[in-house]
XYZ file of C-alpha atoms in Angstrom:
544
model
C 213.838 249.669 -117.422
C 211.686 246.686 -117.903
C 213.251 243.287 -117.865
C 212.794 240.778 -120.652
C 210.176 238.022 -120.310
C 212.893 235.368 -120.128
C 214.649 237.179 -117.336
C 211.422 237.831 -115.415
C 210.434 234.134 -115.509
C 213.586 232.918 -113.680
C 213.415 232.698 -109.869
C 215.906 234.560 -107.769
C 218.910 232.465 -106.778
C 218.700 231.014 -103.287
C 220.667 232.702 -100.527
C 224.256 231.565 -100.033
C 223.665 229.823 -96.648
C 220.889 227.726 -98.164
C 223.173 226.715 -101.032
C 225.843 225.634 -98.593
C 223.392 223.633 -96.521
C 221.944 221.928 -99.600
C 225.343 220.917 -100.931
C 226.371 219.456 -97.614
C 223.250 217.484 -96.920
C 222.283 216.250 -100.372
C 225.087 214.264 -101.929
C 225.463 214.185 -105.696
C 224.263 211.175 -107.690
C 227.849 210.083 -108.049
C 228.284 209.959 -104.272
C 225.045 208.019 -103.860
C 226.082 205.341 -106.298
C 229.586 204.788 -104.804
C 229.714 201.911 -102.255
C 230.561 203.011 -98.705
C 233.777 201.649 -97.182
C 233.207 199.150 -94.322
C 233.915 200.636 -90.928
C 236.814 198.997 -89.082
C 235.951 196.859 -86.049
C 235.981 198.670 -82.763
C 238.717 196.604 -81.098
C 238.683 198.452 -77.731
C 234.958 197.733 -77.386
C 235.380 194.073 -78.363
C 238.293 193.690 -75.957
C 236.344 195.345 -73.145
C 233.430 192.956 -73.725
C 235.641 189.854 -73.837
C 237.470 190.726 -70.637
C 234.530 192.266 -68.829
C 234.061 190.860 -65.319
C 230.456 190.007 -64.395
C 229.328 191.494 -61.109
C 229.145 188.140 -59.327
C 232.781 187.422 -60.242
C 234.244 190.693 -58.979
C 236.604 190.310 -56.044
C 235.610 191.980 -52.792
C 238.427 192.047 -50.175
C 235.823 192.428 -47.428
C 233.952 189.339 -48.570
C 236.244 187.056 -50.618
C 234.573 184.249 -52.577
C 234.731 180.861 -50.801
C 236.540 177.944 -52.373
C 233.606 175.622 -53.025
C 233.445 172.154 -54.524
C 231.768 173.672 -57.589
C 234.687 176.015 -58.162
C 237.041 173.074 -57.678
C 235.107 171.141 -60.339
C 235.144 174.119 -62.720
C 238.930 174.288 -62.489
C 239.117 170.531 -63.017
C 236.893 170.737 -66.114
C 238.838 173.641 -67.605
C 242.129 171.898 -66.973
C 240.840 168.587 -68.333
C 239.782 169.784 -71.751
C 242.742 172.119 -72.083
C 245.390 169.520 -71.304
C 243.589 167.212 -73.739
C 245.013 169.378 -76.541
C 248.393 167.722 -75.988
C 247.131 164.153 -76.370
C 244.610 164.024 -79.215
C 247.407 162.950 -81.547
C 248.634 159.984 -79.468
C 246.250 157.220 -80.676
C 246.276 158.437 -84.287
C 249.981 158.957 -84.954
C 249.977 156.267 -87.633
C 246.924 157.908 -89.270
C 248.665 161.309 -89.227
C 251.733 159.659 -90.750
C 249.605 158.359 -93.637
C 247.746 161.669 -94.025
C 250.915 163.751 -94.332
C 252.978 161.098 -96.100
C 255.685 160.669 -93.451
C 257.089 157.719 -91.502
C 255.852 156.706 -88.047
C 259.098 157.895 -86.503
C 258.706 161.238 -88.266
C 255.098 161.507 -87.070
C 256.294 161.073 -83.482
C 257.716 164.593 -83.869
C 254.159 165.888 -83.282
C 253.878 164.800 -79.602
C 257.538 165.729 -79.100
C 256.848 169.303 -80.226
C 253.718 169.391 -78.074
C 255.762 168.467 -75.001
C 258.492 170.975 -75.900
C 255.951 173.769 -76.414
C 254.226 172.973 -73.142
C 257.548 173.045 -71.286
C 258.331 176.433 -72.878
C 254.974 177.794 -71.759
C 255.621 176.534 -68.258
C 258.947 178.364 -68.118
C 258.028 181.661 -69.771
C 254.277 182.065 -69.111
C 253.312 180.266 -65.893
C 255.540 182.360 -63.570
C 253.482 185.374 -64.632
C 250.637 183.843 -62.607
C 252.437 185.271 -59.549
C 252.137 188.772 -61.051
C 248.979 189.103 -63.148
C 245.395 188.687 -61.930
C 244.587 185.068 -62.700
C 241.211 185.629 -64.397
C 242.510 187.997 -67.081
C 245.619 185.893 -67.667
C 243.737 182.601 -68.009
C 241.048 184.035 -70.311
C 243.704 185.548 -72.581
C 245.551 182.245 -72.921
C 242.400 180.200 -73.592
C 241.148 182.661 -76.228
C 244.509 182.768 -78.031
C 244.838 178.973 -78.032
C 241.307 178.521 -79.341
C 241.823 180.949 -82.199
C 245.169 179.537 -83.356
C 243.783 175.981 -83.045
C 241.642 176.685 -86.103
C 244.755 176.307 -88.254
C 245.251 172.731 -87.049
C 241.758 171.897 -88.269
C 242.425 173.212 -91.771
C 246.087 172.777 -92.725
C 247.284 170.098 -95.151
C 250.985 170.700 -94.571
C 252.952 168.585 -92.099
C 255.359 171.450 -91.409
C 252.498 173.874 -90.673
C 250.747 171.271 -88.523
C 253.922 170.803 -86.458
C 254.446 174.569 -86.138
C 250.885 175.222 -84.958
C 251.119 172.285 -82.562
C 254.156 173.936 -81.002
C 252.495 177.358 -80.748
C 249.235 176.113 -79.229
C 251.137 173.920 -76.775
C 253.048 176.947 -75.478
C 249.779 178.636 -74.473
C 248.046 175.445 -73.310
C 249.239 176.023 -69.749
C 245.885 176.822 -68.162
C 245.987 173.608 -66.056
C 249.286 174.662 -64.505
C 247.746 177.993 -63.471
C 244.769 176.210 -61.912
C 246.841 173.975 -59.639
C 248.732 176.733 -57.760
C 245.441 178.607 -57.454
C 243.866 175.552 -55.812
C 246.937 175.346 -53.570
C 246.322 178.984 -52.581
C 242.626 178.555 -51.873
C 242.341 175.123 -50.242
C 243.108 174.908 -46.494
C 246.033 172.634 -45.531
C 243.868 169.780 -44.250
C 242.010 169.665 -47.601
C 244.831 170.566 -49.958
C 245.726 167.083 -51.197
C 242.049 166.239 -51.723
C 241.377 169.468 -53.647
C 244.508 169.013 -55.740
C 243.474 165.433 -56.426
C 240.084 166.535 -57.772
C 241.785 168.987 -60.122
C 244.451 166.466 -61.122
C 241.773 163.838 -61.720
C 240.214 166.304 -64.119
C 243.505 166.379 -65.981
C 243.493 162.590 -66.128
C 239.945 162.772 -67.482
C 241.291 165.055 -70.190
C 243.930 162.498 -71.103
C 241.343 159.722 -71.243
C 238.924 161.864 -73.217
C 241.604 162.849 -75.742
C 242.790 159.293 -76.362
C 239.340 157.702 -76.364
C 237.481 160.163 -78.577
C 240.453 160.617 -80.862
C 240.500 156.898 -81.603
C 236.720 156.538 -81.911
C 236.131 159.638 -84.053
C 239.054 158.843 -86.351
C 237.841 155.265 -86.798
C 234.394 156.283 -88.069
C 234.960 159.727 -89.591
C 238.044 161.846 -90.186
C 240.860 162.668 -87.790
C 240.152 166.342 -88.441
C 236.784 166.075 -86.679
C 238.451 165.482 -83.327
C 240.350 168.728 -83.808
C 237.117 170.546 -84.660
C 235.585 169.136 -81.482
C 238.594 170.370 -79.494
C 238.095 173.835 -80.978
C 234.502 173.946 -79.739
C 235.523 172.742 -76.281
C 238.125 175.495 -76.004
C 235.525 178.167 -76.642
C 233.167 176.483 -74.174
C 235.904 176.616 -71.520
C 236.390 180.306 -72.255
C 232.659 180.958 -71.820
C 232.408 179.044 -68.521
C 235.452 180.740 -67.039
C 234.158 184.115 -68.209
C 230.867 183.466 -66.444
C 232.067 181.925 -63.160
C 235.780 182.427 -62.429
C 236.259 185.030 -59.675
C 238.638 187.883 -60.376
C 241.253 186.913 -57.808
C 243.883 189.615 -57.236
C 247.554 189.080 -57.872
C 249.546 187.451 -55.072
C 252.208 190.103 -55.668
C 250.235 193.294 -56.390
C 253.339 195.493 -56.355
C 254.692 193.578 -59.344
C 257.957 191.737 -59.908
C 260.482 192.236 -62.684
C 260.014 189.484 -65.284
C 263.703 188.610 -65.402
C 263.805 188.492 -61.633
C 260.923 186.022 -61.778
C 262.882 183.754 -64.094
C 265.998 184.102 -61.930
C 264.041 183.296 -58.778
C 262.886 179.978 -60.293
C 266.474 178.829 -60.440
C 267.087 180.262 -56.979
C 264.153 178.334 -55.555
C 265.291 175.168 -57.280
C 268.809 175.169 -55.845
C 267.871 176.188 -52.292
C 265.087 173.717 -51.483
C 266.094 170.036 -51.315
C 262.458 168.935 -51.119
C 261.676 170.614 -54.443
C 264.746 169.123 -56.116
C 263.814 165.641 -54.901
C 260.221 166.028 -56.109
C 261.370 167.390 -59.487
C 263.779 164.541 -60.163
C 261.150 161.961 -59.232
C 258.668 163.766 -61.494
C 261.170 163.689 -64.353
C 261.564 159.917 -64.107
C 257.845 159.140 -63.788
C 256.904 161.505 -66.622
C 259.489 159.875 -68.897
C 257.909 156.508 -68.208
C 254.397 157.846 -68.799
C 254.928 159.333 -72.263
C 257.255 156.573 -73.402
C 254.536 154.021 -72.647
C 251.644 155.861 -74.315
C 253.468 156.808 -77.513
C 254.972 153.364 -78.082
C 251.749 151.576 -77.087
C 250.120 152.852 -80.294
C 252.841 151.264 -82.412
C 252.688 147.980 -80.458
C 248.912 147.579 -80.758
C 248.680 148.653 -84.408
C 251.313 146.095 -85.528
C 251.313 142.256 -85.490
C 250.292 140.207 -83.557
C 247.494 142.593 -82.521
C 246.824 144.902 -85.503
C 244.119 146.737 -83.569
C 242.126 149.567 -85.120
C 242.312 153.115 -83.843
C 238.995 152.466 -82.073
C 240.420 149.623 -79.973
C 243.600 151.581 -79.259
C 241.481 154.530 -78.117
C 239.461 152.281 -75.803
C 242.628 151.601 -73.815
C 242.109 155.037 -72.317
C 239.039 153.718 -70.453
C 241.313 151.546 -68.336
C 242.522 154.649 -66.522
C 239.038 155.587 -65.280
C 239.529 153.547 -62.092
C 242.577 155.585 -61.134
C 240.665 158.787 -61.855
C 238.092 157.900 -59.191
C 240.491 156.244 -56.760
C 242.909 159.191 -56.784
C 240.775 161.658 -54.754
C 239.789 158.881 -52.330
C 243.423 157.888 -51.744
C 244.424 161.529 -51.295
C 241.717 162.217 -48.741
C 242.253 159.040 -46.717
C 246.026 158.646 -47.026
C 247.939 161.611 -48.500
C 246.207 164.228 -46.316
C 246.986 162.146 -43.198
C 250.373 160.652 -43.952
C 253.600 162.336 -44.991
C 253.615 162.888 -48.772
C 256.765 160.781 -49.258
C 254.847 157.685 -48.136
C 252.365 158.067 -51.013
C 255.195 158.844 -53.439
C 257.004 155.583 -52.653
C 253.779 153.543 -52.790
C 252.924 155.086 -56.157
C 256.389 154.338 -57.576
C 256.239 150.702 -56.460
C 252.870 150.328 -58.212
C 254.301 151.924 -61.381
C 257.329 149.633 -61.346
C 255.177 146.535 -60.894
C 252.863 147.481 -63.769
C 255.740 148.391 -66.097
C 257.529 145.090 -65.488
C 254.354 143.115 -66.181
C 253.506 145.023 -69.353
C 257.035 145.106 -70.735
C 257.876 141.443 -70.483
C 254.457 140.000 -71.364
C 253.152 142.590 -73.841
C 254.611 141.005 -76.948
C 252.470 137.862 -76.654
C 249.422 138.789 -74.531
C 247.399 141.991 -74.425
C 246.758 141.418 -70.703
C 250.240 142.827 -70.021
C 249.586 146.301 -71.525
C 246.115 146.333 -69.925
C 247.547 145.794 -66.435
C 250.350 148.232 -67.132
C 247.863 150.920 -68.165
C 245.830 150.588 -64.971
C 248.758 150.381 -62.555
C 250.839 153.065 -64.269
C 248.009 155.626 -64.327
C 247.145 155.104 -60.663
C 250.752 154.995 -59.485
C 251.808 158.151 -61.316
C 248.723 160.058 -60.171
C 249.367 159.012 -56.565
C 253.026 160.047 -56.644
C 252.395 163.330 -58.460
C 249.604 164.517 -56.155
C 251.697 163.716 -53.087
C 254.671 165.622 -54.512
C 252.498 168.640 -55.287
C 250.964 168.606 -51.820
C 254.478 168.723 -50.364
C 256.028 171.407 -52.563
C 253.068 173.822 -52.368
C 253.920 174.343 -48.700
C 257.348 175.765 -49.546
C 256.656 179.335 -50.782
C 253.000 180.437 -50.611
C 253.551 183.716 -52.491
C 255.557 181.996 -55.232
C 253.468 178.888 -55.832
C 253.314 179.477 -59.585
C 257.102 179.567 -59.705
C 257.387 176.485 -57.515
C 254.899 174.754 -59.784
C 256.861 175.974 -62.814
C 260.089 174.479 -61.507
C 258.327 171.166 -60.846
C 256.414 171.005 -64.116
C 259.313 172.097 -66.304
C 261.257 169.159 -64.928
C 258.276 166.841 -65.353
C 257.656 167.856 -68.943
C 261.320 167.707 -69.781
C 260.846 164.142 -68.578
C 257.881 163.737 -70.915
C 259.930 165.128 -73.781
C 262.749 162.741 -72.932
C 260.365 159.795 -72.608
C 258.721 160.504 -75.960
C 262.003 160.936 -77.827
C 263.950 158.141 -76.118
C 260.989 155.748 -76.083
C 260.358 156.096 -79.820
C 264.062 155.895 -80.623
C 264.566 152.730 -78.577
C 261.313 151.199 -79.850
C 262.419 151.731 -83.452
C 265.606 149.785 -82.774
C 264.839 147.346 -79.950
C 261.053 147.023 -79.988
C 258.585 146.979 -77.124
C 260.828 145.180 -74.636
C 263.669 147.624 -75.244
C 261.560 150.742 -74.635
C 259.845 149.118 -71.634
C 263.179 148.190 -70.070
C 264.227 151.822 -70.350
C 261.097 152.775 -68.393
C 261.982 150.208 -65.712
C 265.337 151.965 -65.340
C 263.663 155.373 -64.971
C 261.329 154.084 -62.242
C 264.158 152.363 -60.353
C 266.034 155.686 -60.363
C 262.926 157.463 -59.027
C 262.680 155.004 -56.126
C 266.341 155.528 -55.236
C 265.846 159.300 -55.250
C 262.794 158.979 -53.005
C 264.497 156.892 -50.323
C 267.691 158.979 -50.410
C 266.097 161.787 -48.365
C 263.574 161.454 -45.554
C 260.481 163.653 -45.178
C 261.868 165.594 -42.183
C 265.465 165.806 -43.315
C 266.720 169.396 -43.669
C 269.843 168.439 -45.628
C 270.083 167.149 -49.183
C 270.517 163.483 -48.236
C 269.628 161.555 -45.091
C 266.777 160.559 -42.825
C 267.108 163.009 -39.961
C 263.941 163.619 -38.009
C 262.726 160.045 -37.811
C 260.850 157.458 -39.842
C 257.303 158.165 -38.684
C 254.942 158.203 -41.662
C 251.966 159.875 -39.996
C 251.696 163.643 -39.960
C 251.873 165.273 -36.577
C 249.966 168.269 -35.294
C 246.754 169.715 -36.698
C 247.743 169.823 -40.336
C 246.723 166.220 -40.947
C 243.121 166.761 -39.935
C 240.571 169.507 -39.527
C 240.781 171.043 -36.028
C 237.677 170.511 -33.947
C 237.408 174.233 -33.270
C 237.013 174.835 -36.987
C 234.243 172.305 -37.596
C 231.890 175.114 -38.627
C 234.495 177.222 -40.420
C 234.881 175.455 -43.723
C 233.741 178.386 -45.772
C 236.113 180.777 -44.046
C 238.999 178.346 -44.434
C 238.341 178.132 -48.139
C 238.278 181.861 -48.827
C 241.042 183.703 -50.577
C 243.034 185.824 -48.166
C 241.938 189.438 -48.363
C 244.058 192.558 -48.433
C 246.775 193.555 -50.815
C 248.474 190.173 -50.826
C 245.519 188.576 -52.504
C 246.194 185.211 -50.975
C 249.126 185.401 -48.639
C 249.865 182.390 -46.496
C 246.999 179.948 -46.793
C 248.613 177.613 -44.280
C 247.926 179.881 -41.339
C 247.085 177.956 -38.237
C 244.117 180.044 -37.232
C 242.445 179.918 -40.653
C 241.750 183.644 -40.806
C 240.257 185.092 -43.927
C 242.858 187.815 -44.347
C 246.607 187.664 -44.252
C 249.062 190.580 -44.223
C 251.345 191.043 -47.200
C 254.663 189.260 -46.924
C 257.687 190.617 -48.730
C 258.377 188.173 -51.553
C 262.161 188.568 -51.356
C 262.286 187.875 -47.614
C 260.048 184.846 -48.058
C 262.322 183.401 -50.739
C 265.293 183.785 -48.413
C 263.841 182.541 -45.140
C 261.225 179.851 -45.784
C 262.226 176.429 -44.496
C 262.923 173.483 -46.789
C 261.157 170.813 -44.787
C 257.618 169.591 -45.147
C 255.042 167.258 -43.665
C 253.740 166.881 -40.143
C 255.321 168.970 -37.412
C 257.696 170.659 -39.854
C 254.750 172.268 -41.670
C 253.220 173.471 -38.396
C 256.550 174.978 -37.334
C 256.904 176.715 -40.692
C 253.404 178.163 -40.419
C 254.079 179.543 -36.948
C 257.395 181.027 -38.023
C 255.823 182.704 -41.067
C 253.119 184.256 -38.908
C 255.682 185.495 -36.400
C 257.727 187.005 -39.201
C 254.645 188.763 -40.611
C 253.917 190.257 -37.221
C 257.513 191.422 -36.876
C 257.225 193.175 -40.261
C 254.376 195.308 -38.988
C 251.398 193.207 -40.131
């Protein structure tokens, strides 16, 4: 039967597989016109890129990276422009008070919260430096701080500004992770000098924060200094990402977090040297922050009525102490017992505070002299104290540093709060007299216990101020071994006892619990040599 013309003119339908393929590959016009949903960011890839370790930074136990002057300077730079985050607000407190419509006393809550946040970070974050690899931990903290800092640049609310200041201060603890790391890496005869370079970087950060904050605020807006700080934080992240070696954990087997916190208190109550250093640090830190927060109010009011630019320029006075600190540490602190430098530094602080307090109301020369003497004296005393306490527990240096710095920043918190309170009621002389009392107490604490005394009070062991043995100077046999002395200890301990007498590049793992229980409480001179020998003997007895 013949088909109709209409039916014969139609092509045969395509096979079923072809129809399926066409419908799957050629979307309908409706599908073409609909906008495609944005694909979510690939967070694992981004995270892997951020925390990727360049080949030159990877740790090789057979060939650990040496502790060079360039690495020392990198740590100093990173610490400097991280610690600066705490001090940008100091010269511009009265400007912030006007911006947010609050009183000067209310504005002083900003540095108080910064100190409180920093102390919290010291207690809850810094001890983790004894557990986590330092590179990953430091990069994480810097990146988080940088990102949250953006809110400080944008907010118009005083409450939000205070809250973000607290949060960023908690994670601004990179400097306090750098110092124990320097203590791990630097050999004993260079430790005070290396610590001084890093600490001088911190002082540079303080000067930079106060100086640029005053200058930038004078000619532009106070927000620009916070934008500048944001850029510096990301620059620090980039430099550390490029050059910081991936040092292993000092306790690769891990430690329970709550045990870490408990051990801080245990260390504090079992080592008289640490307690003495902490109490001295509390008193000097109180004086430091009390002076710098009240100085702004003194200079911005009659008879001076200085601009924020002039107030910021006061930071330049501390440059001399920044350069003199490493020189003093190399020539004096590394050769003498640390307590000698502590007492000298406190006497200088007391002299400067007395001059500034009782002449500052009628001549600016008083605050100028106080600035110079106070910066140098506190830096001298603090470096000497650190040099002493870092010899106590090599595998727990972050916790030792935490105990010391928590006390110091509790002192800063106290100095800020008490100084502003007393200044509001008794003026410059009243707040300065309080600082004189703090420094007098620090001197009494320093002379109450000698450098070789094993008990809590007394001067047993003699009055000699020079270190004995080979710790005070580089042994002649090691004249060509600087690079080996500066290397991180290899093996599982990832650092071990850096005070070893023979300066070997690898040290067997020491049980952290046994070290906490048996390490001596003395320091300086022959006591440090005896401790080193005893630690080595104990390691050998444990099977190496």
